Amino acid sequence: MMQLLAFLSLVSAVVQENTFAKKHPGPSPLKLDLTVSKTVGNVTSAEFWWKHSHQNVKRHGLKENISNRKNLAYFVDLYLGSSKQWVSVVLDTGSSDLWVPKSAYDPGQSYLSYDTGEPFSIGYIDGDVVKGRYFTDRLQLDDDASVLHNFKFGRADTDGVGVLGIADKNQEASMREYSNLPWALKNAGVIPKASYSLYLGPSKSSGFLLLGGIDTEKYSGTLQKYNISKSSGGLGVNIKSVNFNGHKFTVNAPALLDCGTSLGLLGGEIMNELDGIFNTTIFYQNGIEYRLTSCDQPTDKTLDFDFGDNVISLTYADAVVHDDDICMLGFAYLENRQILGDVFLRKAYVYYDLGEKTISLAQVVYSNSSNVISA
């Protein structure tokens, strides 16, 4: 009899869960607010700056300050399992899996949890690897209607800062392709398409991720569409040239548009010119060249990124990352790598369409006005 009661209780809970999940009114854009935070540690698949103390700084006396530097990242709140275990994870367009640290998710606290037995492993640009196992469970976003069942994600064997990867399925760490967050929301009828737009807002301010939609008040000019470059290794588009200081630097190569990376990576010729303009001090970590520079930079001079059909501009002041009295140039160098990270993305409104395999770009407008359309 006790076994029957336990079984009926479980059936009742599952019925309630399924009923609860049907509250969503139909496919429509879903806005997730991003929280800006400083975190210590390796936070994304492309995050690379200031993780360890620096041994090769080319200026005496700076090592202690730099090694204590913290990373700027954009966080999203999620709730896992039947017990709605809260976790805050870094948003990352450079990877495709959701993974959470060990302490953030206890499978024993959710009757819906399932251990797939499939190993989870994701590598980092600095050589670190996070390992664990894939689970499936209930995932809830910031409103009661946005619930996904049997959602697949990684649970790390260690603690740290988790990551919400929202690139396309072909970037997943799993050997078995599955519907990650954008595709799962589309398949569940929550959003109209496996797509999203990204608005990071001004430096140190909060932005948002708009799934299945575009806010037409957050950019100027045309939201210009480009095909995702197959050779970029992810969500990247081709840069035609970078223009500044009266010079045009032809690139004609793809760059990832990766919100999980604080800085960016550009080619050697461009970085050499920037060194002269910004009077940089170079230091190295894990083969990457970083630049310290003066915090005082002009707002009337720009770096212009030409994508062929439109241009995204950053002032010299925009291209510098501030932390108290230490400033870092927002671009670094690593051979054969081009990434446009948060420094660039704060000045662009970007719409990623995973179904069409396109990325659309426009110059951002910081505005309190809003006009959200399905896209």
Tab-separated table of C-alpha atoms in Angstrom:
chain	number	residue	atom	x	y	z
A	1	MET	CA	0.000	0.000	0.000
A	2	MET	CA	2.819	2.391	0.897
A	3	GLN	CA	4.486	1.647	-2.433
A	4	LEU	CA	1.220	2.417	-4.255
A	5	LEU	CA	0.864	5.739	-2.399
A	6	ALA	CA	4.452	6.669	-3.244
A	7	PHE	CA	3.831	5.812	-6.891
A	8	LEU	CA	0.609	7.864	-7.001
A	9	SER	CA	2.421	10.781	-5.376
A	10	LEU	CA	5.111	10.700	-8.038
A	11	VAL	CA	2.513	10.488	-10.838
A	12	SER	CA	0.646	13.450	-9.331
A	13	ALA	CA	3.866	15.504	-9.136
A	14	VAL	CA	4.743	14.720	-12.746
A	15	VAL	CA	1.218	15.665	-13.915
A	16	GLN	CA	1.461	18.959	-12.027
A	17	GLU	CA	4.882	19.580	-13.544
A	18	ASN	CA	3.627	18.998	-17.085
A	19	THR	CA	0.551	21.153	-16.509
A	20	PHE	CA	2.751	23.934	-15.137
A	21	ALA	CA	4.963	23.810	-18.216
A	22	LYS	CA	2.027	24.459	-20.552
A	23	LYS	CA	1.386	27.966	-19.225
A	24	HIS	CA	3.487	29.658	-21.913
A	25	PRO	CA	1.112	31.548	-24.272
A	26	GLY	CA	2.931	30.506	-27.449
A	27	PRO	CA	6.094	31.328	-29.378
A	28	SER	CA	7.237	34.851	-28.556
A	29	PRO	CA	10.521	36.636	-27.763
A	30	LEU	CA	11.973	35.888	-24.337
A	31	LYS	CA	14.154	38.478	-22.619
A	32	LEU	CA	16.795	37.436	-20.093
A	33	ASP	CA	18.511	40.185	-18.124
A	34	LEU	CA	22.285	39.950	-17.846
A	35	THR	CA	24.098	40.797	-14.642
A	36	VAL	CA	27.605	42.194	-14.917
A	37	SER	CA	29.951	40.767	-12.341
A	38	LYS	CA	33.642	40.403	-11.643
A	39	THR	CA	34.702	36.835	-11.067
A	40	VAL	CA	37.981	35.101	-10.440
A	41	GLY	CA	38.863	32.079	-12.484
A	42	ASN	CA	38.421	30.483	-15.851
A	43	VAL	CA	34.878	31.390	-16.759
A	44	THR	CA	34.309	30.527	-20.412
A	45	SER	CA	35.613	28.432	-23.244
A	46	ALA	CA	37.434	31.476	-24.602
A	47	GLU	CA	38.183	33.411	-21.399
A	48	PHE	CA	41.893	33.923	-21.061
A	49	TRP	CA	43.007	37.023	-19.213
A	50	TRP	CA	44.389	37.333	-15.736
A	51	LYS	CA	43.685	33.798	-14.618
A	52	HIS	CA	47.117	33.136	-13.147
A	53	SER	CA	49.819	35.426	-11.803
A	54	HIS	CA	51.919	36.854	-14.606
A	55	GLN	CA	55.582	36.002	-14.737
A	56	ASN	CA	56.605	37.964	-17.837
A	57	VAL	CA	55.348	41.498	-17.319
A	58	LYS	CA	57.662	43.988	-19.018
A	59	ARG	CA	57.420	46.626	-16.326
A	60	HIS	CA	58.873	46.282	-12.858
A	61	GLY	CA	56.470	46.291	-9.938
A	62	LEU	CA	53.210	45.596	-11.823
A	63	LYS	CA	52.888	41.864	-11.277
A	64	GLU	CA	51.009	41.986	-7.965
A	65	ASN	CA	48.361	44.407	-9.191
A	66	ILE	CA	47.785	42.507	-12.418
A	67	SER	CA	47.581	39.105	-10.779
A	68	ASN	CA	44.849	40.414	-8.480
A	69	ARG	CA	42.846	41.697	-11.432
A	70	LYS	CA	39.349	40.241	-11.785
A	71	ASN	CA	37.366	39.382	-14.910
A	72	LEU	CA	34.236	41.119	-16.182
A	73	ALA	CA	31.545	38.658	-17.230
A	74	TYR	CA	27.825	38.617	-18.051
A	75	PHE	CA	25.703	36.283	-15.931
A	76	VAL	CA	22.276	34.660	-16.398
A	77	ASP	CA	20.175	33.122	-13.607
A	78	LEU	CA	18.779	29.602	-14.110
A	79	TYR	CA	16.872	27.080	-11.964
A	80	LEU	CA	17.537	23.353	-12.227
A	81	GLY	CA	15.517	20.370	-11.113
A	82	SER	CA	12.135	19.892	-9.453
A	83	SER	CA	13.515	21.742	-6.421
A	84	LYS	CA	14.470	24.769	-8.552
A	85	GLN	CA	18.137	24.885	-7.566
A	86	TRP	CA	19.393	28.371	-8.438
A	87	VAL	CA	22.616	28.839	-10.378
A	88	SER	CA	24.168	31.922	-11.976
A	89	VAL	CA	26.231	31.123	-15.064
A	90	VAL	CA	28.320	33.106	-17.542
A	91	LEU	CA	26.712	33.676	-20.926
A	92	ASP	CA	28.920	32.473	-23.786
A	93	THR	CA	28.335	32.627	-27.545
A	94	GLY	CA	31.671	30.852	-28.032
A	95	SER	CA	30.459	27.457	-26.788
A	96	SER	CA	27.216	25.474	-26.881
A	97	ASP	CA	26.768	23.550	-23.622
A	98	LEU	CA	25.308	24.546	-20.297
A	99	TRP	CA	27.525	23.269	-17.518
A	100	VAL	CA	27.309	23.964	-13.813
A	101	PRO	CA	29.764	23.476	-10.938
A	102	LYS	CA	29.348	20.474	-8.665
A	103	SER	CA	28.047	22.455	-5.672
A	104	ALA	CA	25.385	24.264	-7.724
A	105	TYR	CA	23.360	21.172	-8.605
A	106	ASP	CA	22.506	18.206	-6.383
A	107	PRO	CA	20.837	15.449	-8.457
A	108	GLY	CA	19.469	13.902	-5.273
A	109	GLN	CA	17.312	16.975	-4.693
A	110	SER	CA	15.354	16.512	-7.950
A	111	TYR	CA	13.047	13.578	-8.666
A	112	LEU	CA	13.355	14.443	-12.370
A	113	SER	CA	17.149	14.147	-12.478
A	114	TYR	CA	18.712	11.562	-14.773
A	115	ASP	CA	22.391	10.693	-14.948
A	116	THR	CA	23.107	9.865	-18.595
A	117	GLY	CA	26.470	8.330	-17.761
A	118	GLU	CA	27.961	10.253	-20.683
A	119	PRO	CA	31.213	12.009	-19.786
A	120	PHE	CA	31.401	15.798	-20.131
A	121	SER	CA	34.682	17.500	-21.003
A	122	ILE	CA	35.350	21.012	-22.294
A	123	GLY	CA	38.720	22.611	-23.016
A	124	TYR	CA	39.911	26.170	-22.492
A	125	ILE	CA	42.262	28.367	-24.437
A	126	ASP	CA	44.678	28.479	-21.474
A	127	GLY	CA	44.917	24.673	-21.415
A	128	ASP	CA	42.532	23.981	-18.532
A	129	VAL	CA	39.870	21.290	-18.906
A	130	VAL	CA	36.576	20.948	-17.006
A	131	LYS	CA	35.285	17.393	-16.691
A	132	GLY	CA	32.109	15.825	-15.354
A	133	ARG	CA	28.994	14.007	-16.597
A	134	TYR	CA	25.915	14.936	-18.554
A	135	PHE	CA	22.557	14.960	-16.765
A	136	THR	CA	19.037	15.726	-17.903
A	137	ASP	CA	16.548	17.565	-15.722
A	138	ARG	CA	14.008	20.353	-15.609
A	139	LEU	CA	15.372	23.791	-16.548
A	140	GLN	CA	13.507	26.972	-15.688
A	141	LEU	CA	14.457	30.448	-16.841
A	142	ASP	CA	13.399	33.694	-15.187
A	143	ASP	CA	9.624	33.288	-15.539
A	144	ASP	CA	7.324	30.430	-14.580
A	145	ALA	CA	6.258	29.750	-18.167
A	146	SER	CA	9.750	29.190	-19.583
A	147	VAL	CA	10.339	25.595	-18.523
A	148	LEU	CA	12.201	22.884	-20.407
A	149	HIS	CA	11.974	19.208	-19.506
A	150	ASN	CA	14.718	16.621	-19.900
A	151	PHE	CA	17.182	19.383	-20.707
A	152	LYS	CA	20.732	18.120	-21.153
A	153	PHE	CA	23.615	19.841	-19.361
A	154	GLY	CA	26.995	19.084	-17.831
A	155	ARG	CA	27.668	18.815	-14.103
A	156	ALA	CA	31.359	19.385	-13.367
A	157	ASP	CA	33.299	17.197	-10.957
A	158	THR	CA	34.679	20.350	-9.340
A	159	ASP	CA	33.463	23.753	-8.217
A	160	GLY	CA	33.952	27.018	-10.061
A	161	VAL	CA	31.880	29.273	-12.314
A	162	GLY	CA	29.439	27.627	-14.698
A	163	VAL	CA	28.814	28.570	-18.318
A	164	LEU	CA	25.701	28.842	-20.492
A	165	GLY	CA	26.901	28.198	-24.031
A	166	ILE	CA	24.414	29.266	-26.704
A	167	ALA	CA	26.361	28.730	-29.933
A	168	ASP	CA	25.027	26.229	-32.480
A	169	LYS	CA	24.727	22.493	-31.865
A	170	ASN	CA	27.847	21.696	-33.885
A	171	GLN	CA	29.946	23.306	-31.117
A	172	GLU	CA	28.670	21.010	-28.352
A	173	ALA	CA	31.183	19.054	-26.301
A	174	SER	CA	28.918	15.995	-26.354
A	175	MET	CA	29.594	13.176	-28.789
A	176	ARG	CA	25.799	12.954	-29.251
A	177	GLU	CA	24.325	16.135	-30.706
A	178	TYR	CA	21.343	17.452	-28.740
A	179	SER	CA	19.116	20.524	-28.595
A	180	ASN	CA	20.928	23.132	-26.529
A	181	LEU	CA	19.103	26.150	-25.072
A	182	PRO	CA	18.142	28.103	-28.239
A	183	TRP	CA	17.026	24.962	-30.065
A	184	ALA	CA	15.269	23.474	-27.031
A	185	LEU	CA	13.258	26.679	-26.504
A	186	LYS	CA	12.310	26.725	-30.189
A	187	ASN	CA	11.334	23.031	-30.221
A	188	ALA	CA	9.220	23.513	-27.073
A	189	GLY	CA	7.301	26.360	-28.707
A	190	VAL	CA	8.580	28.979	-26.264
A	191	ILE	CA	10.327	31.146	-28.899
A	192	PRO	CA	9.607	31.367	-32.640
A	193	LYS	CA	13.111	30.566	-33.891
A	194	ALA	CA	16.452	29.255	-32.663
A	195	SER	CA	17.792	32.797	-32.610
A	196	TYR	CA	18.702	35.614	-30.240
A	197	SER	CA	19.997	39.146	-30.113
A	198	LEU	CA	22.640	40.443	-27.742
A	199	TYR	CA	22.734	43.867	-26.095
A	200	LEU	CA	25.540	44.204	-23.559
A	201	GLY	CA	24.955	47.843	-22.700
A	202	PRO	CA	27.645	50.326	-21.643
A	203	SER	CA	30.710	49.151	-19.740
A	204	LYS	CA	29.870	47.834	-16.252
A	205	SER	CA	26.128	48.168	-16.921
A	206	SER	CA	23.667	45.341	-17.366
A	207	GLY	CA	22.398	44.237	-20.761
A	208	PHE	CA	20.068	41.523	-22.012
A	209	LEU	CA	19.779	38.424	-24.157
A	210	LEU	CA	16.621	38.487	-26.289
A	211	LEU	CA	15.788	34.972	-27.441
A	212	GLY	CA	13.708	34.768	-30.607
A	213	GLY	CA	13.551	38.515	-31.045
A	214	ILE	CA	15.082	41.874	-31.950
A	215	ASP	CA	14.727	45.209	-30.163
A	216	THR	CA	14.653	47.785	-32.957
A	217	GLU	CA	15.293	50.682	-30.538
A	218	LYS	CA	18.746	49.403	-29.567
A	219	TYR	CA	20.638	50.068	-32.799
A	220	SER	CA	21.057	52.665	-35.536
A	221	GLY	CA	21.042	52.167	-39.283
A	222	THR	CA	20.444	48.782	-40.888
A	223	LEU	CA	20.815	45.521	-39.007
A	224	GLN	CA	23.023	44.057	-41.723
A	225	LYS	CA	22.923	40.302	-42.294
A	226	TYR	CA	26.053	38.186	-42.950
A	227	ASN	CA	26.504	34.465	-43.457
A	228	ILE	CA	28.247	32.689	-40.619
A	229	SER	CA	31.743	31.809	-41.775
A	230	LYS	CA	32.244	28.054	-41.967
A	231	SER	CA	35.967	28.508	-41.336
A	232	SER	CA	35.496	30.534	-38.134
A	233	GLY	CA	34.983	27.433	-36.004
A	234	GLY	CA	31.830	28.872	-34.441
A	235	LEU	CA	29.641	31.961	-34.598
A	236	GLY	CA	31.889	34.173	-36.671
A	237	VAL	CA	31.721	36.486	-39.671
A	238	ASN	CA	34.293	37.796	-42.088
A	239	ILE	CA	36.040	41.091	-41.312
A	240	LYS	CA	36.920	42.979	-44.485
A	241	SER	CA	39.246	45.515	-42.862
A	242	VAL	CA	40.048	47.435	-39.682
A	243	ASN	CA	40.648	51.147	-40.186
A	244	PHE	CA	42.173	53.685	-37.789
A	245	ASN	CA	44.801	56.411	-37.543
A	246	GLY	CA	44.479	57.088	-41.278
A	247	HIS	CA	45.423	53.521	-42.200
A	248	LYS	CA	43.405	50.667	-43.672
A	249	PHE	CA	44.396	47.163	-42.564
A	250	THR	CA	42.972	44.516	-44.869
A	251	VAL	CA	41.859	41.417	-42.969
A	252	ASN	CA	39.503	39.315	-45.141
A	253	ALA	CA	39.316	36.634	-42.474
A	254	PRO	CA	36.635	35.433	-40.046
A	255	ALA	CA	36.399	36.418	-36.395
A	256	LEU	CA	34.276	34.851	-33.678
A	257	LEU	CA	31.711	37.158	-32.054
A	258	ASP	CA	32.136	35.770	-28.548
A	259	CYS	CA	30.509	37.368	-25.496
A	260	GLY	CA	32.305	34.838	-23.303
A	261	THR	CA	35.609	36.578	-24.005
A	262	SER	CA	36.375	39.825	-22.194
A	263	LEU	CA	38.919	41.109	-24.700
A	264	GLY	CA	39.467	40.446	-28.396
A	265	LEU	CA	42.212	38.933	-30.510
A	266	LEU	CA	43.481	40.651	-33.663
A	267	GLY	CA	46.283	40.081	-36.160
A	268	GLY	CA	49.912	41.040	-35.647
A	269	GLU	CA	50.017	43.962	-38.103
A	270	ILE	CA	47.028	45.620	-36.474
A	271	MET	CA	48.369	45.040	-32.967
A	272	ASN	CA	51.750	46.538	-33.895
A	273	GLU	CA	50.030	49.738	-35.049
A	274	LEU	CA	47.905	49.830	-31.891
A	275	ASP	CA	51.068	49.464	-29.796
A	276	GLY	CA	52.399	52.704	-31.232
A	277	ILE	CA	49.138	54.621	-30.860
A	278	PHE	CA	48.358	53.447	-27.326
A	279	ASN	CA	51.989	53.348	-26.135
A	280	THR	CA	51.432	49.879	-24.733
A	281	THR	CA	53.443	47.685	-22.400
A	282	ILE	CA	53.298	44.056	-23.538
A	283	PHE	CA	53.166	41.068	-21.222
A	284	TYR	CA	52.587	37.397	-21.886
A	285	GLN	CA	50.440	34.605	-20.503
A	286	ASN	CA	50.175	31.150	-22.051
A	287	GLY	CA	51.462	32.431	-25.376
A	288	ILE	CA	49.037	35.364	-25.571
A	289	GLU	CA	50.334	38.935	-25.819
A	290	TYR	CA	48.393	41.404	-23.661
A	291	ARG	CA	48.800	45.182	-23.481
A	292	LEU	CA	48.768	47.626	-20.611
A	293	THR	CA	48.066	51.211	-21.588
A	294	SER	CA	47.097	54.617	-20.237
A	295	CYS	CA	43.543	54.967	-18.923
A	296	ASP	CA	43.248	58.402	-20.519
A	297	GLN	CA	42.220	57.906	-24.162
A	298	PRO	CA	40.418	60.180	-26.654
A	299	THR	CA	36.737	59.856	-27.505
A	300	ASP	CA	37.038	61.612	-30.882
A	301	LYS	CA	39.201	58.959	-32.570
A	302	THR	CA	37.846	55.577	-33.646
A	303	LEU	CA	38.669	52.011	-34.613
A	304	ASP	CA	36.385	51.134	-37.536
A	305	PHE	CA	35.583	47.470	-38.215
A	306	ASP	CA	34.402	47.106	-41.818
A	307	PHE	CA	32.371	43.940	-42.470
A	308	GLY	CA	31.647	44.776	-46.109
A	309	ASP	CA	28.119	46.178	-45.952
A	310	ASN	CA	28.422	48.189	-42.750
A	311	VAL	CA	30.954	49.436	-40.189
A	312	ILE	CA	31.017	49.147	-36.388
A	313	SER	CA	33.059	51.855	-34.647
A	314	LEU	CA	34.735	52.026	-31.242
A	315	THR	CA	36.363	55.141	-29.869
A	316	TYR	CA	39.886	54.795	-28.511
A	317	ALA	CA	38.361	55.215	-25.051
A	318	ASP	CA	35.953	52.321	-25.766
A	319	ALA	CA	38.923	50.114	-26.657
A	320	VAL	CA	40.383	50.286	-23.139
A	321	VAL	CA	39.260	48.228	-20.148
A	322	HIS	CA	39.464	50.053	-16.807
A	323	ASP	CA	40.053	48.634	-13.349
A	324	ASP	CA	40.896	51.296	-10.782
A	325	ASP	CA	44.237	52.776	-11.864
A	326	ILE	CA	45.220	49.900	-14.201
A	327	CYS	CA	44.029	49.827	-17.806
A	328	MET	CA	44.271	47.125	-20.430
A	329	LEU	CA	43.974	47.494	-24.177
A	330	GLY	CA	40.839	45.626	-25.182
A	331	PHE	CA	42.635	43.606	-27.861
A	332	ALA	CA	45.451	41.066	-27.592
A	333	TYR	CA	47.409	38.826	-29.959
A	334	LEU	CA	47.492	35.056	-30.375
A	335	GLU	CA	48.749	33.569	-33.616
A	336	ASN	CA	46.030	32.435	-36.033
A	337	ARG	CA	43.186	33.582	-33.763
A	338	GLN	CA	40.665	36.365	-34.300
A	339	ILE	CA	37.962	37.005	-31.696
A	340	LEU	CA	35.732	40.006	-31.128
A	341	GLY	CA	34.846	39.855	-27.439
A	342	ASP	CA	32.955	42.066	-25.014
A	343	VAL	CA	35.010	45.196	-25.743
A	344	PHE	CA	33.741	45.116	-29.334
A	345	LEU	CA	30.294	43.683	-28.574
A	346	ARG	CA	29.420	46.509	-26.189
A	347	LYS	CA	29.392	48.801	-29.254
A	348	ALA	CA	27.422	46.455	-31.526
A	349	TYR	CA	23.882	45.113	-31.579
A	350	VAL	CA	24.172	41.515	-32.750
A	351	TYR	CA	21.437	39.130	-33.903
A	352	TYR	CA	22.390	35.463	-34.212
A	353	ASP	CA	20.081	33.223	-36.294
A	354	LEU	CA	21.156	29.624	-35.796
A	355	GLY	CA	18.529	28.263	-38.188
A	356	GLU	CA	19.494	30.518	-41.083
A	357	LYS	CA	23.175	30.383	-40.083
A	358	THR	CA	23.500	34.153	-40.255
A	359	ILE	CA	24.655	36.949	-37.964
A	360	SER	CA	23.337	40.501	-38.265
A	361	LEU	CA	25.225	43.564	-37.027
A	362	ALA	CA	24.483	47.234	-36.384
A	363	GLN	CA	25.957	50.065	-34.329
A	364	VAL	CA	24.482	49.923	-30.839
A	365	VAL	CA	22.306	52.679	-29.388
A	366	TYR	CA	22.136	52.950	-25.605
A	367	SER	CA	18.467	53.752	-25.116
A	368	ASN	CA	15.728	53.235	-22.540
A	369	SER	CA	13.205	52.912	-25.378
A	370	SER	CA	12.194	49.443	-26.517
A	371	ASN	CA	10.369	47.891	-29.476
A	372	VAL	CA	10.658	44.114	-29.473
A	373	ILE	CA	9.697	42.116	-32.565
A	374	SER	CA	9.758	38.370	-33.199
A	375	ALA	CA	12.701	37.266	-35.296
